[in-house]
mmCIF file of C-alpha atoms and ligand atoms in Angstrom:
data_model
loop_
_atom_site.group_PDB
_atom_site.id
_atom_site.type_symbol
_atom_site.label_atom_id
_atom_site.label_comp_id
_atom_site.label_asym_id
_atom_site.label_seq_id
_atom_site.Cartn_x
_atom_site.Cartn_y
_atom_site.Cartn_z
ATOM 1 C CA UNK M 1 274.198 198.169 -114.580
ATOM 2 C CA UNK M 2 270.710 197.463 -115.936
ATOM 3 C CA UNK M 3 268.892 194.423 -114.558
ATOM 4 C CA UNK M 4 267.780 192.918 -117.898
ATOM 5 C CA UNK M 5 265.514 190.400 -116.145
ATOM 6 C CA UNK M 6 263.555 193.364 -114.781
ATOM 7 C CA UNK M 7 263.282 195.448 -117.916
ATOM 8 C CA UNK M 8 262.709 195.120 -121.682
ATOM 9 C CA UNK M 9 261.799 197.460 -124.495
ATOM 10 C CA UNK M 10 258.237 196.892 -125.716
ATOM 11 C CA UNK M 11 257.887 197.619 -129.439
ATOM 12 C CA UNK M 12 255.195 200.102 -130.317
ATOM 13 C CA UNK M 13 254.791 199.594 -134.111
ATOM 14 C CA UNK M 14 254.192 203.367 -134.507
ATOM 15 C CA UNK M 15 257.684 203.977 -133.082
ATOM 16 C CA UNK M 16 259.417 200.901 -134.445
ATOM 17 C CA UNK M 17 262.778 202.478 -135.274
ATOM 18 C CA UNK M 18 263.058 204.355 -131.959
ATOM 19 C CA UNK M 19 262.135 201.152 -130.064
ATOM 20 C CA UNK M 20 264.803 199.028 -131.761
ATOM 21 C CA UNK M 21 267.433 201.778 -131.473
ATOM 22 C CA UNK M 22 266.747 202.121 -127.738
ATOM 23 C CA UNK M 23 266.947 198.341 -127.116
ATOM 24 C CA UNK M 24 270.220 198.304 -129.010
ATOM 25 C CA UNK M 25 271.650 201.287 -127.101
ATOM 26 C CA UNK M 26 270.645 199.988 -123.664
ATOM 27 C CA UNK M 27 271.356 196.338 -124.565
ATOM 28 C CA UNK M 28 267.864 195.333 -123.458
ATOM 29 C CA UNK M 29 265.650 192.560 -124.852
ATOM 30 C CA UNK M 30 262.909 193.632 -127.286
ATOM 31 C CA UNK M 31 259.377 192.345 -126.795
ATOM 32 C CA UNK M 32 257.045 192.396 -129.765
ATOM 33 C CA UNK M 33 253.962 190.778 -128.381
ATOM 34 C CA UNK M 34 253.589 190.937 -124.583
ATOM 35 C CA UNK M 35 250.854 188.258 -124.663
ATOM 36 C CA UNK M 36 253.314 185.695 -125.993
ATOM 37 C CA UNK M 37 256.562 186.747 -124.361
ATOM 38 C CA UNK M 38 257.710 186.300 -120.766
ATOM 39 C CA UNK M 39 257.037 189.826 -119.554
ATOM 40 C CA UNK M 40 259.423 191.461 -117.048
ATOM 41 C CA UNK M 41 258.075 193.670 -114.227
ATOM 42 C CA UNK M 42 258.811 196.861 -116.184
ATOM 43 C CA UNK M 43 259.045 197.820 -119.879
ATOM 44 C CA UNK M 44 260.262 200.927 -121.670
ATOM 45 C CA UNK M 45 257.789 201.899 -124.377
ATOM 46 C CA UNK M 46 257.442 204.857 -126.772
ATOM 47 C CA UNK M 47 253.995 206.416 -126.598
ATOM 48 C CA UNK M 48 252.391 209.573 -128.008
ATOM 49 C CA UNK M 49 253.323 211.278 -124.694
ATOM 50 C CA UNK M 50 256.952 210.238 -124.986
ATOM 51 C CA UNK M 51 259.154 207.432 -123.681
ATOM 52 C CA UNK M 52 257.536 205.740 -120.682
ATOM 53 C CA UNK M 53 258.761 203.386 -117.988
ATOM 54 C CA UNK M 54 255.718 201.180 -117.515
ATOM 55 C CA UNK M 55 255.033 198.552 -114.881
ATOM 56 C CA UNK M 56 253.432 195.389 -116.253
ATOM 57 C CA UNK M 57 250.767 193.083 -114.752
ATOM 58 C CA UNK M 58 247.157 193.407 -113.685
ATOM 59 C CA UNK M 59 247.564 196.016 -110.940
ATOM 60 C CA UNK M 60 250.288 197.965 -112.734
ATOM 61 C CA UNK M 61 251.054 201.571 -111.811
ATOM 62 C CA UNK M 62 250.593 204.231 -114.467
ATOM 63 C CA UNK M 63 253.504 205.105 -116.764
ATOM 64 C CA UNK M 64 256.470 207.171 -115.581
ATOM 65 C CA UNK M 65 257.537 209.940 -118.002
ATOM 66 C CA UNK M 66 259.691 213.017 -118.022
ATOM 67 C CA UNK M 67 256.911 215.338 -119.118
ATOM 68 C CA UNK M 68 257.793 219.022 -119.297
ATOM 69 C CA UNK M 69 254.842 219.760 -121.606
ATOM 70 C CA UNK M 70 252.120 218.759 -119.127
ATOM 71 C CA UNK M 71 251.921 217.338 -115.620
ATOM 72 C CA UNK M 72 253.482 218.797 -112.448
ATOM 73 C CA UNK M 73 256.365 220.561 -114.243
ATOM 74 C CA UNK M 74 254.027 222.584 -116.478
ATOM 75 C CA UNK M 75 251.853 223.367 -113.462
ATOM 76 C CA UNK M 76 254.815 224.596 -111.442
ATOM 77 C CA UNK M 77 256.028 226.690 -114.365
ATOM 78 C CA UNK M 78 252.686 228.420 -114.882
ATOM 79 C CA UNK M 79 251.854 228.865 -111.183
ATOM 80 C CA UNK M 80 255.356 229.702 -109.992
ATOM 81 C CA UNK M 81 255.270 229.203 -106.230
ATOM 82 C CA UNK M 82 257.806 229.844 -103.489
ATOM 83 C CA UNK M 83 259.984 226.886 -104.211
ATOM 84 C CA UNK M 84 261.948 225.970 -101.130
ATOM 85 C CA UNK M 85 264.754 224.710 -103.308
ATOM 86 C CA UNK M 86 265.387 228.233 -104.639
ATOM 87 C CA UNK M 87 265.780 229.525 -101.076
ATOM 88 C CA UNK M 88 268.089 226.630 -100.258
ATOM 89 C CA UNK M 89 270.237 227.168 -103.348
ATOM 90 C CA UNK M 90 270.805 230.898 -103.121
ATOM 91 C CA UNK M 91 268.626 232.472 -100.456
ATOM 92 C CA UNK M 92 266.855 234.736 -102.932
ATOM 93 C CA UNK M 93 265.865 234.731 -106.560
ATOM 94 C CA UNK M 94 268.241 237.550 -107.548
ATOM 95 C CA UNK M 95 271.436 235.627 -106.742
ATOM 96 C CA UNK M 96 271.972 233.112 -109.536
ATOM 97 C CA UNK M 97 275.048 230.925 -109.076
ATOM 98 C CA UNK M 98 275.644 228.110 -111.571
ATOM 99 C CA UNK M 99 274.039 224.908 -110.303
ATOM 100 C CA UNK M 100 275.198 221.319 -110.666
ATOM 101 C CA UNK M 101 272.445 218.785 -109.899
ATOM 102 C CA UNK M 102 274.385 215.567 -109.309
ATOM 103 C CA UNK M 103 271.276 213.353 -109.071
ATOM 104 C CA UNK M 104 269.096 214.389 -112.031
ATOM 105 C CA UNK M 105 266.537 211.534 -111.819
ATOM 106 C CA UNK M 106 263.320 212.574 -113.569
ATOM 107 C CA UNK M 107 264.625 216.105 -113.828
ATOM 108 C CA UNK M 108 262.035 217.860 -111.668
ATOM 109 C CA UNK M 109 264.298 219.761 -109.286
ATOM 110 C CA UNK M 110 266.651 220.893 -112.039
ATOM 111 C CA UNK M 111 263.651 222.003 -114.096
ATOM 112 C CA UNK M 112 262.322 224.115 -111.205
ATOM 113 C CA UNK M 113 265.721 225.801 -110.902
ATOM 114 C CA UNK M 114 265.979 226.358 -114.672
ATOM 115 C CA UNK M 115 262.498 227.891 -114.683
ATOM 116 C CA UNK M 116 263.661 230.344 -112.005
ATOM 117 C CA UNK M 117 266.480 231.374 -114.349
ATOM 118 C CA UNK M 118 269.402 229.308 -113.016
ATOM 119 C CA UNK M 119 271.794 227.684 -115.488
ATOM 120 C CA UNK M 120 271.812 224.021 -114.437
ATOM 121 C CA UNK M 121 273.941 221.066 -115.433
ATOM 122 C CA UNK M 122 272.264 217.842 -114.335
ATOM 123 C CA UNK M 123 274.122 214.522 -114.062
ATOM 124 C CA UNK M 124 272.512 211.092 -114.246
ATOM 125 C CA UNK M 125 274.333 207.764 -114.199
ATOM 126 C CA UNK M 126 271.489 205.346 -114.924
ATOM 127 C CA UNK M 127 271.196 204.765 -118.688
ATOM 128 C CA UNK M 128 267.454 204.048 -118.322
ATOM 129 C CA UNK M 129 266.725 207.225 -116.356
ATOM 130 C CA UNK M 130 268.995 209.230 -118.654
ATOM 131 C CA UNK M 131 267.013 207.990 -121.699
ATOM 132 C CA UNK M 132 263.746 209.172 -120.098
ATOM 133 C CA UNK M 133 265.318 212.541 -119.324
ATOM 134 C CA UNK M 134 266.751 212.949 -122.812
ATOM 135 C CA UNK M 135 263.371 212.130 -124.342
ATOM 136 C CA UNK M 136 261.570 214.667 -122.105
ATOM 137 C CA UNK M 137 264.032 217.423 -122.984
ATOM 138 C CA UNK M 138 263.904 216.654 -126.708
ATOM 139 C CA UNK M 139 260.109 216.799 -126.681
ATOM 140 C CA UNK M 140 260.102 220.061 -124.733
ATOM 141 C CA UNK M 141 262.533 221.581 -127.261
ATOM 142 C CA UNK M 142 260.532 220.318 -130.244
ATOM 143 C CA UNK M 143 256.980 220.845 -129.049
ATOM 144 C CA UNK M 144 257.190 223.457 -126.300
ATOM 145 C CA UNK M 145 256.295 227.124 -126.579
ATOM 146 C CA UNK M 146 259.016 229.798 -126.572
ATOM 147 C CA UNK M 147 258.989 230.091 -122.786
ATOM 148 C CA UNK M 148 259.396 226.352 -122.221
ATOM 149 C CA UNK M 149 262.186 226.193 -124.790
ATOM 150 C CA UNK M 150 264.034 229.018 -123.052
ATOM 151 C CA UNK M 151 263.746 227.121 -119.743
ATOM 152 C CA UNK M 152 265.067 223.830 -121.099
ATOM 153 C CA UNK M 153 267.869 225.615 -122.907
ATOM 154 C CA UNK M 154 269.212 226.578 -119.474
ATOM 155 C CA UNK M 155 269.287 222.882 -118.640
ATOM 156 C CA UNK M 156 272.147 220.634 -119.738
ATOM 157 C CA UNK M 157 272.126 216.925 -119.006
ATOM 158 C CA UNK M 158 275.153 214.644 -118.884
ATOM 159 C CA UNK M 159 275.167 210.844 -118.693
ATOM 160 C CA UNK M 160 277.924 210.234 -116.169
ATOM 161 C CA UNK M 161 278.643 209.070 -112.643
ATOM 162 C CA UNK M 162 278.716 212.282 -110.616
ATOM 163 C CA UNK M 163 281.622 211.215 -108.390
ATOM 164 C CA UNK M 164 283.789 210.715 -111.483
ATOM 165 C CA UNK M 165 282.590 214.047 -112.923
ATOM 166 C CA UNK M 166 283.283 215.922 -109.692
ATOM 167 C CA UNK M 167 286.764 214.491 -109.392
ATOM 168 C CA UNK M 168 287.705 215.090 -113.039
ATOM 169 C CA UNK M 169 285.656 217.796 -114.796
ATOM 170 C CA UNK M 170 284.436 220.013 -111.943
ATOM 171 C CA UNK M 171 288.003 220.891 -110.925
ATOM 172 C CA UNK M 172 288.466 222.998 -114.082
ATOM 173 C CA UNK M 173 285.094 224.695 -113.804
ATOM 174 C CA UNK M 174 283.862 224.657 -110.165
ATOM 175 C CA UNK M 175 280.061 224.758 -109.860
ATOM 176 C CA UNK M 176 278.588 227.514 -107.667
ATOM 177 C CA UNK M 177 276.086 225.304 -105.876
ATOM 178 C CA UNK M 178 275.684 221.517 -105.932
ATOM 179 C CA UNK M 179 272.304 219.875 -105.324
ATOM 180 C CA UNK M 180 272.065 216.231 -104.165
ATOM 181 C CA UNK M 181 268.909 214.122 -103.900
ATOM 182 C CA UNK M 182 269.962 210.490 -103.441
ATOM 183 C CA UNK M 183 267.468 207.663 -103.486
ATOM 184 C CA UNK M 184 266.998 205.758 -100.252
ATOM 185 C CA UNK M 185 266.050 202.175 -99.553
ATOM 186 C CA UNK M 186 262.215 201.993 -99.428
ATOM 187 C CA UNK M 187 260.960 202.697 -95.916
ATOM 188 C CA UNK M 188 259.050 199.823 -94.333
ATOM 189 C CA UNK M 189 256.774 202.339 -92.653
ATOM 190 C CA UNK M 190 255.531 203.979 -95.842
ATOM 191 C CA UNK M 191 253.457 201.506 -97.813
ATOM 192 C CA UNK M 192 252.436 204.210 -100.238
ATOM 193 C CA UNK M 193 255.626 205.156 -102.011
ATOM 194 C CA UNK M 194 254.987 207.091 -105.223
ATOM 195 C CA UNK M 195 254.908 205.132 -108.498
ATOM 196 C CA UNK M 196 258.081 206.905 -109.682
ATOM 197 C CA UNK M 197 260.020 205.722 -106.636
ATOM 198 C CA UNK M 198 258.630 202.174 -106.921
ATOM 199 C CA UNK M 199 259.810 202.083 -110.537
ATOM 200 C CA UNK M 200 263.233 203.492 -109.647
ATOM 201 C CA UNK M 201 263.708 201.073 -106.770
ATOM 202 C CA UNK M 202 262.952 198.155 -109.060
ATOM 203 C CA UNK M 203 264.907 199.268 -112.131
ATOM 204 C CA UNK M 204 267.761 201.397 -110.715
ATOM 205 C CA UNK M 205 268.051 200.286 -107.069
ATOM 206 C CA UNK M 206 268.907 202.502 -104.076
ATOM 207 C CA UNK M 207 271.917 204.828 -104.189
ATOM 208 C CA UNK M 208 274.532 203.373 -101.844
ATOM 209 C CA UNK M 209 277.187 206.058 -102.239
ATOM 210 C CA UNK M 210 275.413 209.203 -101.020
ATOM 211 C CA UNK M 211 278.081 209.866 -98.371
ATOM 212 C CA UNK M 212 280.870 209.718 -100.929
ATOM 213 C CA UNK M 213 278.856 211.985 -103.221
ATOM 214 C CA UNK M 214 278.444 214.525 -100.419
ATOM 215 C CA UNK M 215 282.203 214.466 -99.727
ATOM 216 C CA UNK M 216 283.110 214.977 -103.394
ATOM 217 C CA UNK M 217 280.476 217.755 -103.678
ATOM 218 C CA UNK M 218 281.807 219.580 -100.621
ATOM 219 C CA UNK M 219 285.279 219.518 -102.190
ATOM 220 C CA UNK M 220 284.014 220.816 -105.556
ATOM 221 C CA UNK M 221 281.315 223.447 -104.832
ATOM 222 C CA UNK M 222 282.254 227.091 -104.590
ATOM 223 C CA UNK M 223 279.432 228.422 -102.366
ATOM 224 C CA UNK M 224 277.246 225.647 -100.993
ATOM 225 C CA UNK M 225 275.950 222.099 -101.202
ATOM 226 C CA UNK M 226 272.225 221.465 -100.797
ATOM 227 C CA UNK M 227 270.979 217.997 -99.848
ATOM 228 C CA UNK M 228 267.304 217.071 -100.254
ATOM 229 C CA UNK M 229 266.077 214.651 -97.591
ATOM 230 C CA UNK M 230 262.801 213.160 -96.386
ATOM 231 C CA UNK M 231 261.792 215.447 -93.495
ATOM 232 C CA UNK M 232 262.433 212.923 -90.730
ATOM 233 C CA UNK M 233 265.588 211.360 -92.203
ATOM 234 C CA UNK M 234 269.032 211.569 -90.576
ATOM 235 C CA UNK M 235 271.611 213.918 -92.027
ATOM 236 C CA UNK M 236 273.394 212.456 -95.055
ATOM 237 C CA UNK M 237 276.655 210.829 -93.894
ATOM 238 C CA UNK M 238 275.703 211.964 -90.355
ATOM 239 C CA UNK M 239 277.095 215.390 -91.273
ATOM 240 C CA UNK M 240 275.347 218.324 -89.626
ATOM 241 C CA UNK M 241 274.457 221.104 -92.099
ATOM 242 C CA UNK M 242 274.814 224.839 -91.373
ATOM 243 C CA UNK M 243 271.028 225.119 -91.578
ATOM 244 C CA UNK M 244 267.939 223.322 -92.903
ATOM 245 C CA UNK M 245 264.776 224.507 -94.638
ATOM 246 C CA UNK M 246 261.724 222.370 -93.979
ATOM 247 C CA UNK M 247 258.744 221.703 -96.241
ATOM 248 C CA UNK M 248 255.732 219.474 -95.580
ATOM 249 C CA UNK M 249 257.429 216.168 -96.341
ATOM 250 C CA UNK M 250 260.965 217.097 -97.315
ATOM 251 C CA UNK M 251 263.852 219.128 -95.986
ATOM 252 C CA UNK M 252 266.818 220.850 -97.620
ATOM 253 C CA UNK M 253 270.066 220.644 -95.633
ATOM 254 C CA UNK M 254 272.434 223.442 -96.592
ATOM 255 C CA UNK M 255 276.215 223.090 -96.212
ATOM 256 C CA UNK M 256 277.689 226.563 -96.696
ATOM 257 C CA UNK M 257 281.267 227.024 -97.870
ATOM 258 C CA UNK M 258 281.401 230.715 -98.756
ATOM 259 C CA UNK M 259 278.993 233.654 -98.748
ATOM 260 C CA UNK M 260 277.646 234.771 -102.134
ATOM 261 C CA UNK M 261 278.954 238.268 -101.331
ATOM 262 C CA UNK M 262 282.525 236.973 -101.113
ATOM 263 C CA UNK M 263 284.288 236.879 -104.477
HETATM 264 C C1 SAM H 1 265.827 210.382 -106.064
HETATM 265 S S1 SAM H 1 266.381 210.485 -107.720
HETATM 266 C C2 SAM H 1 266.536 212.214 -107.983
HETATM 267 C C3 SAM H 1 265.228 212.876 -108.314
HETATM 268 C C4 SAM H 1 265.412 214.283 -108.827
HETATM 269 N N1 SAM H 1 265.860 215.176 -107.769
HETATM 270 C C5 SAM H 1 264.160 214.817 -109.491
HETATM 271 O O1 SAM H 1 263.795 215.979 -109.201
HETATM 272 O O2 SAM H 1 263.569 214.100 -110.312
HETATM 273 C C6 SAM H 1 268.057 210.019 -107.623
HETATM 274 C C7 SAM H 1 268.715 209.872 -109.016
HETATM 275 O O3 SAM H 1 270.102 210.141 -108.874
HETATM 276 C C8 SAM H 1 270.838 209.244 -109.657
HETATM 277 N N2 SAM H 1 272.166 209.143 -109.030
HETATM 278 C C9 SAM H 1 272.464 208.727 -107.775
HETATM 279 N N3 SAM H 1 273.780 208.778 -107.536
HETATM 280 C C10 SAM H 1 274.345 209.263 -108.671
HETATM 281 C C11 SAM H 1 275.703 209.526 -109.056
HETATM 282 N N4 SAM H 1 276.734 209.281 -108.244
HETATM 283 N N5 SAM H 1 275.914 210.017 -110.298
HETATM 284 C C12 SAM H 1 274.890 210.267 -111.137
HETATM 285 N N6 SAM H 1 273.587 209.998 -110.849
HETATM 286 C C13 SAM H 1 273.327 209.504 -109.623
HETATM 287 C C14 SAM H 1 270.037 207.949 -109.588
HETATM 288 O O4 SAM H 1 270.323 207.101 -110.686
HETATM 289 C C15 SAM H 1 268.602 208.486 -109.611
HETATM 290 O O5 SAM H 1 268.117 208.589 -110.937
#
């Protein structure tokens, strides 16, 4: 459910039709002139860089985009890097199981995996986040170079609740590896949460069903389930993984079901 008191679509006259279509699709109020209207804490607005989730007010954070053409995704793609997530998903870059990312969010993790050559289906239940993701992918397909287009073509996004998907669709076509990155309640200790997480906490709210998602993923995955956690956080659902891979601030907990060598 979208909290309409927290979010509106701000009309950019250069993108009038897209703005009205989005407000209609998401059933959100449209604001034409923010100086006259009661402005909510966040707006969705089309800009020349794509659809943005923008905080309002004097000390507002910068806009949140899904930007595969520039920003951290483009940097990662050009510089490569030993992504821990690749090791967590398959141990090495030559084993390429199909991947189901059940918490797509801003599509960074699934993009990293697609740029390493994995075919990824990414699920997102929030209509707001899904709209940002869809816009980022469309722009990458339209404006990206051949290499970027080949990466995003390995990436499929679906607007659905993952638990429903796992219980209905994944039975017919079991994913090789499932990746989960649920959103947690903001920690009181960390005052400096990134702008993306502040926006998500306000507009989407924390994910309360991570344990259920882990259970459904363990039932559905063929080889393993990988859970991304803040480094110091408890195991999801209190369930001890087979092993963990630690980065500077995050950790991947790996729940193994079957070896990749086993058919
Ligand atoms: C922390 S973000 C994921 C960030 C992502 N890993 C990335 O690289 O951008 C969590 C996202 O998962 C979505 N989500 C949580 N539970 C879900 C579920 N059961 N089905 C689909 N999406 C879910 C939330 O709406 C949120 O957008």
